[in-house]
mmCIF file of C-alpha atoms in Angstrom:
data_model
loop_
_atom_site.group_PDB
_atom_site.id
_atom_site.type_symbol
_atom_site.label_atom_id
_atom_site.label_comp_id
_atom_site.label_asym_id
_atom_site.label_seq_id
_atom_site.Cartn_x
_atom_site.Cartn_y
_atom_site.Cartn_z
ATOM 1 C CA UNK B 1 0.000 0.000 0.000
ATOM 2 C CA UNK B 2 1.589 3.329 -1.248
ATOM 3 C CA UNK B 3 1.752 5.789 1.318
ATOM 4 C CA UNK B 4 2.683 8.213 -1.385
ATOM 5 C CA UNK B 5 1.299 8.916 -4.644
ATOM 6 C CA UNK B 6 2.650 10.598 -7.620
ATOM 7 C CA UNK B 7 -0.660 9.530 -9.892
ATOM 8 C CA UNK B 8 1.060 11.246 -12.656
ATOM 9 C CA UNK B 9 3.801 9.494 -14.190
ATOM 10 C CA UNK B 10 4.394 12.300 -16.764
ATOM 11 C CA UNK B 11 3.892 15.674 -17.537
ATOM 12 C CA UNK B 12 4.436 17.608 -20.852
ATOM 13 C CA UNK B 13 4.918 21.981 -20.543
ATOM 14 C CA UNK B 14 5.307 24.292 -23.055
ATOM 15 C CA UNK B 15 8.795 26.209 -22.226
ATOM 16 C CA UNK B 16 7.130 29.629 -20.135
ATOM 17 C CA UNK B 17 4.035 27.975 -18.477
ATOM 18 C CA UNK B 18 3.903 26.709 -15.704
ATOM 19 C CA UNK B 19 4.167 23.238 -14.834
ATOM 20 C CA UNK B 20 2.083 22.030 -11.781
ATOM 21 C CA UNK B 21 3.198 18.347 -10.201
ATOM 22 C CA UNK B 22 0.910 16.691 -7.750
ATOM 23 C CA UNK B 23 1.275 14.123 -4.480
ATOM 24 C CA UNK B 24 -0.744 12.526 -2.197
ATOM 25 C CA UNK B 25 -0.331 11.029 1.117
ATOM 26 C CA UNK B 26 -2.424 8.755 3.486
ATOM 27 C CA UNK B 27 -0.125 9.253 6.901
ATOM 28 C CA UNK B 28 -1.493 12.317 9.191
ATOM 29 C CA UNK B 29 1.428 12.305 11.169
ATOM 30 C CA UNK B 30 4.304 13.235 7.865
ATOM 31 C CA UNK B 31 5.214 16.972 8.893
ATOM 32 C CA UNK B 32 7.658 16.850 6.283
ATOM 33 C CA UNK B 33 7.575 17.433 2.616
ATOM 34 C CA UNK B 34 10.238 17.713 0.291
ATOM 35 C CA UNK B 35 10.524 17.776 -3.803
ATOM 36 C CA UNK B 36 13.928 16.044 -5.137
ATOM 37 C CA UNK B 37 14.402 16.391 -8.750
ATOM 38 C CA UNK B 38 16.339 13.082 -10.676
ATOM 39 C CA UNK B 39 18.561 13.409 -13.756
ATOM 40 C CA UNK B 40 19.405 10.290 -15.710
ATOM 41 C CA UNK B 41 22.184 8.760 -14.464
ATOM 42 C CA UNK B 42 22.571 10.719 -10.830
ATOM 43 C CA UNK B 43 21.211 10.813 -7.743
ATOM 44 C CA UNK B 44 18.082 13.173 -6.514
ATOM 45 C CA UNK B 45 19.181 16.471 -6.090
ATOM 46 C CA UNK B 46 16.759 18.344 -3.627
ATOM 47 C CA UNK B 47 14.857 21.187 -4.990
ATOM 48 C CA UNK B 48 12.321 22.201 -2.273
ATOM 49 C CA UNK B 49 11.046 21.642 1.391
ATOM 50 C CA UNK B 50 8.101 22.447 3.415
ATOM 51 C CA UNK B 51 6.892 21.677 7.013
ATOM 52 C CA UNK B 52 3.329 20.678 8.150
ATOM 53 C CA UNK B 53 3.582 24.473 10.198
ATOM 54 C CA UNK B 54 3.332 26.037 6.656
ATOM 55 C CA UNK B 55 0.911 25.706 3.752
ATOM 56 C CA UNK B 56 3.239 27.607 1.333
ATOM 57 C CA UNK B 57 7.370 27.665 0.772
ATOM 58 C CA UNK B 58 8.661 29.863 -2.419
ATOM 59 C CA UNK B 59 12.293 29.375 -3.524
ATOM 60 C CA UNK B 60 12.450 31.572 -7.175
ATOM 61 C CA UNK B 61 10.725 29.922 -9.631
ATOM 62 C CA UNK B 62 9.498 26.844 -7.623
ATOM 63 C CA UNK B 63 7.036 26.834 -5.197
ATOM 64 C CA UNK B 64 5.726 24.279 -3.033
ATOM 65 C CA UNK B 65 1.858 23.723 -1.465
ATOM 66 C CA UNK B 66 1.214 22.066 1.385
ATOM 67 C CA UNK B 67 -2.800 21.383 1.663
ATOM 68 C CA UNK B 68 -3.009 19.293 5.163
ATOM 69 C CA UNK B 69 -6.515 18.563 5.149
ATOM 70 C CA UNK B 70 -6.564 17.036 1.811
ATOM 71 C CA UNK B 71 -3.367 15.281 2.745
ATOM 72 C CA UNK B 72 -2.078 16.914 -0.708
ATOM 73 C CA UNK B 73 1.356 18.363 -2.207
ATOM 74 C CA UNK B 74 2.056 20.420 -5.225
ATOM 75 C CA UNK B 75 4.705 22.300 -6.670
ATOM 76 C CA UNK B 76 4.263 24.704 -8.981
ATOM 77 C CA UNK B 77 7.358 25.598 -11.617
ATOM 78 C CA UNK B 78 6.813 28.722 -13.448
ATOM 79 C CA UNK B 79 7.480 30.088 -15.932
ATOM 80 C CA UNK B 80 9.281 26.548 -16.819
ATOM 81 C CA UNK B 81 12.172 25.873 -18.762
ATOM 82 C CA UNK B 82 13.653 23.079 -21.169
ATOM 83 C CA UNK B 83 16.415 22.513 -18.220
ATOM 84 C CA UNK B 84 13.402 21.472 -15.736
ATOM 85 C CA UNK B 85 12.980 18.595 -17.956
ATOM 86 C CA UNK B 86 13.494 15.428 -14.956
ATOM 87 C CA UNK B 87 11.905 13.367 -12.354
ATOM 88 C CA UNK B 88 10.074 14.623 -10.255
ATOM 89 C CA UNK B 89 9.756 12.713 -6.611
ATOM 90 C CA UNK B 90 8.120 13.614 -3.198
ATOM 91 C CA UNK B 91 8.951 12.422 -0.283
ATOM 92 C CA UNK B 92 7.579 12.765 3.394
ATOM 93 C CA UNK B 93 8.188 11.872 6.443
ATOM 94 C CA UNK B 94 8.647 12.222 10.284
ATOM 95 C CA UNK B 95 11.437 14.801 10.707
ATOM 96 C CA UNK B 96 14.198 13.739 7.561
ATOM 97 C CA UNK B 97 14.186 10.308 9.473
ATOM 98 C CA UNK B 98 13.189 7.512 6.528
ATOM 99 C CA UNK B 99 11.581 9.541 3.884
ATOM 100 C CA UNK B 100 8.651 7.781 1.984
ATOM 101 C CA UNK B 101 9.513 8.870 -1.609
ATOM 102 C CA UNK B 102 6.763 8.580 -4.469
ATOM 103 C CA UNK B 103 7.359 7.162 -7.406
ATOM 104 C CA UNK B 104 8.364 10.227 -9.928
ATOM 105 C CA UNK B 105 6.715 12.196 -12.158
ATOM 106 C CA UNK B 106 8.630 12.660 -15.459
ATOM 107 C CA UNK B 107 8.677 16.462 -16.248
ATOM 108 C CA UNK B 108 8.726 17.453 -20.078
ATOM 109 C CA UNK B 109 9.435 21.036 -20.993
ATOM 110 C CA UNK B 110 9.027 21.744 -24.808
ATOM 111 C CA UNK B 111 11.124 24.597 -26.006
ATOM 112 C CA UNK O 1 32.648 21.333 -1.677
ATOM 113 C CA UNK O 2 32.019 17.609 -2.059
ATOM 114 C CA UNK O 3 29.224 15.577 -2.413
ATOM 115 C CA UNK O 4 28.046 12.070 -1.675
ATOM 116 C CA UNK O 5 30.365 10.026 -3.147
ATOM 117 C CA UNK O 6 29.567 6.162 -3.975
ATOM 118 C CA UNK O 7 31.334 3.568 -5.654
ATOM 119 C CA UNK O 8 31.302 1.693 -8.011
ATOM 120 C CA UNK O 9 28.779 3.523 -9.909
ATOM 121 C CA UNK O 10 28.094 0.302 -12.108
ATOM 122 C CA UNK O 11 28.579 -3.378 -10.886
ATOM 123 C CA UNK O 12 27.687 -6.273 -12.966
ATOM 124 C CA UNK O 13 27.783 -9.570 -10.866
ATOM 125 C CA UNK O 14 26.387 -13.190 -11.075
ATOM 126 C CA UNK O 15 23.843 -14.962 -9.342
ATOM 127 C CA UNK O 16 25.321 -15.894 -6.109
ATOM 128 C CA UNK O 17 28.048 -13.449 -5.686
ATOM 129 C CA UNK O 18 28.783 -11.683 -3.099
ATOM 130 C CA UNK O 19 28.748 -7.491 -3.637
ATOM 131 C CA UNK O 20 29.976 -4.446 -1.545
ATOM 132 C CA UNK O 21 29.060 -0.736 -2.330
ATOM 133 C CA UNK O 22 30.773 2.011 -0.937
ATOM 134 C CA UNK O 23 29.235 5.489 0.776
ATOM 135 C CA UNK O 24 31.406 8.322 1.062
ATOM 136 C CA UNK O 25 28.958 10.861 2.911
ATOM 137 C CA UNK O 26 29.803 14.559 2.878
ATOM 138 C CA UNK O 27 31.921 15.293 5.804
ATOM 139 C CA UNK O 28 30.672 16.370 9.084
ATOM 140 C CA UNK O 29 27.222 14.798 8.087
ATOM 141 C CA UNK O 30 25.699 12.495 11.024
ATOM 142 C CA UNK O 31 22.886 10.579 9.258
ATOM 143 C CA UNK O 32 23.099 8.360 6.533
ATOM 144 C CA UNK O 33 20.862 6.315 4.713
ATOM 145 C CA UNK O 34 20.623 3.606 2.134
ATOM 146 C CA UNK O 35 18.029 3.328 -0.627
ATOM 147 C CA UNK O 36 17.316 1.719 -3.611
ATOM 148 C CA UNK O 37 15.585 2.347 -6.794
ATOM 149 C CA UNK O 38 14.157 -0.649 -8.785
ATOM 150 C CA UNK O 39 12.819 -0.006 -12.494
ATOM 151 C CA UNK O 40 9.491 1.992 -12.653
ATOM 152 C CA UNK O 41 9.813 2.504 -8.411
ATOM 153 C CA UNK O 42 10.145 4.920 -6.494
ATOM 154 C CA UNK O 43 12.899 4.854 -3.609
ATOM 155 C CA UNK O 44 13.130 1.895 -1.180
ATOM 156 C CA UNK O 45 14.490 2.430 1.859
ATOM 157 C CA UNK O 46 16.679 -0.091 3.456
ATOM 158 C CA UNK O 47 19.055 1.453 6.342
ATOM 159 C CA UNK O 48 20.061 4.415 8.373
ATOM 160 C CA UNK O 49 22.702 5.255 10.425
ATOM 161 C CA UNK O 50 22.688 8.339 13.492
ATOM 162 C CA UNK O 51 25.638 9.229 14.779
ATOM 163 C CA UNK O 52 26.567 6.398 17.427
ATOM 164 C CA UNK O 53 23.256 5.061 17.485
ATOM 165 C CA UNK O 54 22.027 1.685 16.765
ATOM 166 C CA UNK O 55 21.177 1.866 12.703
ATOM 167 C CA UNK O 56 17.521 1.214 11.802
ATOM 168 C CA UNK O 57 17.883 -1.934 9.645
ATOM 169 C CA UNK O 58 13.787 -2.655 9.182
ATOM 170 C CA UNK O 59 13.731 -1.713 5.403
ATOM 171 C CA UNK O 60 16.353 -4.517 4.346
ATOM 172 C CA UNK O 61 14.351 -6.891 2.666
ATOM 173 C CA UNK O 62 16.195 -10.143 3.753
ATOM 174 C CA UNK O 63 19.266 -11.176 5.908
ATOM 175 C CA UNK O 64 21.425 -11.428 2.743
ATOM 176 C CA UNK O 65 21.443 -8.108 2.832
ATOM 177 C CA UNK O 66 23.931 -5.843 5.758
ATOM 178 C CA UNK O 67 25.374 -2.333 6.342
ATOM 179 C CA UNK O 68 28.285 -1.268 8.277
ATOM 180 C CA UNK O 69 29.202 2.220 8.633
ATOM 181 C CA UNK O 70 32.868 2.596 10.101
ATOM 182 C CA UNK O 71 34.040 5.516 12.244
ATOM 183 C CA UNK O 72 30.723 7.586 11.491
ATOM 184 C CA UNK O 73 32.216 8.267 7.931
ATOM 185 C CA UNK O 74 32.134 5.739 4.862
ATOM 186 C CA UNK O 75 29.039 2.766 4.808
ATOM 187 C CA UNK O 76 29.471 -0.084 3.064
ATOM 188 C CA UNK O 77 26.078 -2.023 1.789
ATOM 189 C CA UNK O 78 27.050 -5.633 1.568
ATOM 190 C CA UNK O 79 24.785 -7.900 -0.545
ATOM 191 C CA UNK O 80 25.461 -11.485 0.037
ATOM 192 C CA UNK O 81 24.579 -14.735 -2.442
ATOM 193 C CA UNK O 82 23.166 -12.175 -5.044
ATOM 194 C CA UNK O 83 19.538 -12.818 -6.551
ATOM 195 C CA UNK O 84 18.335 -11.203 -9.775
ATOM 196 C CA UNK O 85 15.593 -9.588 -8.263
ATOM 197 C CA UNK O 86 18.282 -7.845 -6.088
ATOM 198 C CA UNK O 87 19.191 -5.459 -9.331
ATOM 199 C CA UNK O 88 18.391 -2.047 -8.948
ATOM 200 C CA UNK O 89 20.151 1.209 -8.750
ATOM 201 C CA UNK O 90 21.531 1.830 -4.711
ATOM 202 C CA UNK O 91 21.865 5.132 -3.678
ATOM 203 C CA UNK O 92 22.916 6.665 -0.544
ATOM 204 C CA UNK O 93 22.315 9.855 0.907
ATOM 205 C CA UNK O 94 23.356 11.621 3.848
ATOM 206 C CA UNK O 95 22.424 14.585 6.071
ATOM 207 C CA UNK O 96 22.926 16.657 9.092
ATOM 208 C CA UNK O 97 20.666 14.928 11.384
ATOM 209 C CA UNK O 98 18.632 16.515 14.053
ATOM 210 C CA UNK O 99 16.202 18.640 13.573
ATOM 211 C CA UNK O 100 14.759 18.186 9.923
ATOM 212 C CA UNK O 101 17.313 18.785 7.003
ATOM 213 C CA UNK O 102 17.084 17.578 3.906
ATOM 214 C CA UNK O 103 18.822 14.317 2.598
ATOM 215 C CA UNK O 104 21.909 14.767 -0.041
ATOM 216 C CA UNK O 105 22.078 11.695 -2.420
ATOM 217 C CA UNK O 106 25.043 10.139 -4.211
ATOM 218 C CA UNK O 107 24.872 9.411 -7.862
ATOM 219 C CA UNK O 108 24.289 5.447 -7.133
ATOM 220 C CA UNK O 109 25.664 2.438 -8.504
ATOM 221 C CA UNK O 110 23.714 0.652 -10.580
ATOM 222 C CA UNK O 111 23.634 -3.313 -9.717
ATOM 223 C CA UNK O 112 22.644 -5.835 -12.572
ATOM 224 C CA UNK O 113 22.631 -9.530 -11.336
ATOM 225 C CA UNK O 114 22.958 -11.739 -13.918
#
């Protein structure tokens, strides 16, 4: 049973728009939500954070939702650009102690 | 300054072998963790280390599987009597511990058991 839930395995963008990626969790007590982004070939590099104290983090052009009553995650990418093109994961957990990642959304930005 | 450092970043092995992967965790960092990432999955958990503190071994999947990490610094992830359904791509991260912070991964090694 998937604690998290990336439903969408990919996403196309045009290059400008933005690009909105979605998770779901079923565990009330995760107070911590992060946003890794995956390259081919290297490890997840993380992009974003968010505690369950907050229902909003901004870092430039990413942004991160926290929605605790609908037990729901977004981030928002705008305006979006060709070198967003990745995976996408979320990840939750207790503290950083044993993140429960999702299973990736692949990110498509069309120049 | 450096990263997560793992090694070898490819192994090829046969059924039965025994393999070891090496974690060099950025320096000064007190956790460390071991995942892995089958085809189409998302990241599996397996260990974590704290400091002195006995690791948390519940997400190794069976006892062929072990995890040292020597003098707080490097981890090895030792995979014993190798199955094919043990192939996947092992990463390790590593972070400052405490208070929420967020995990820094390695680039992996990918394992294919032939």
């Amino acid at each position: 049973d998937q604690q998290v839930k990336q439903n969408s395995p990919s996403l196309s963008v045009q290059e400008g728009r933005i690009s909105i990626l979605n998770c779901d969790y079923t565990n009330s007590m995760f107070d911590y939500f992060l946003w890794y982004k995956k390259y081919p070939a290297e490890g997840p590099t993380f992009l974003i954070s968010i505690s369950s104290i907050k229902d909003k983090n901004e870092d430039g052009r990413f942004t991160v939702f926290l929605n605790k009553s609908a037990k729901h995650l977004s981030l928002h990418i705008v305006p979006s650009q060709p070198g967003d093109s990745a995976v996408y994961f979320c990840a939750t957990g207790a503290g950083s102690y044993q993140l429960t990642f999702g299973k990736g959304t692949k990110l498509s930005v069309i120049p | 300054g450096a990263g997560v450092s793992q090694s070898p970043s490819n192994k090829v092995t046969e059924k039965g072998k025994d393999v070891e992967l090496r974690c060099d965790p950025i320096s000064g960092h007190t956790a460390l963790y071991w995942y892995r990432q089958s085809l189409g999955q998302g990241l599996e958990f397996l260990i974590y280390f704290q400091g002195n503190s006995a690791p948390d071994k519940s997400g190794l999947p069976s006892d062929r599987f072990s995890a040292e990490r020597t003098g707080g610094s490097v981890s090895t992830l030792t995979i014993q009597r190798t199955q094919q359904e043990d192939s996947a791509v092992y990463l390790c991260a590593s972070s400052l511990g405490g208070s929420p912070s967020p995990l820094h991964f390695g680039n992996g090694t990918r394992l294919t058991v032939t």
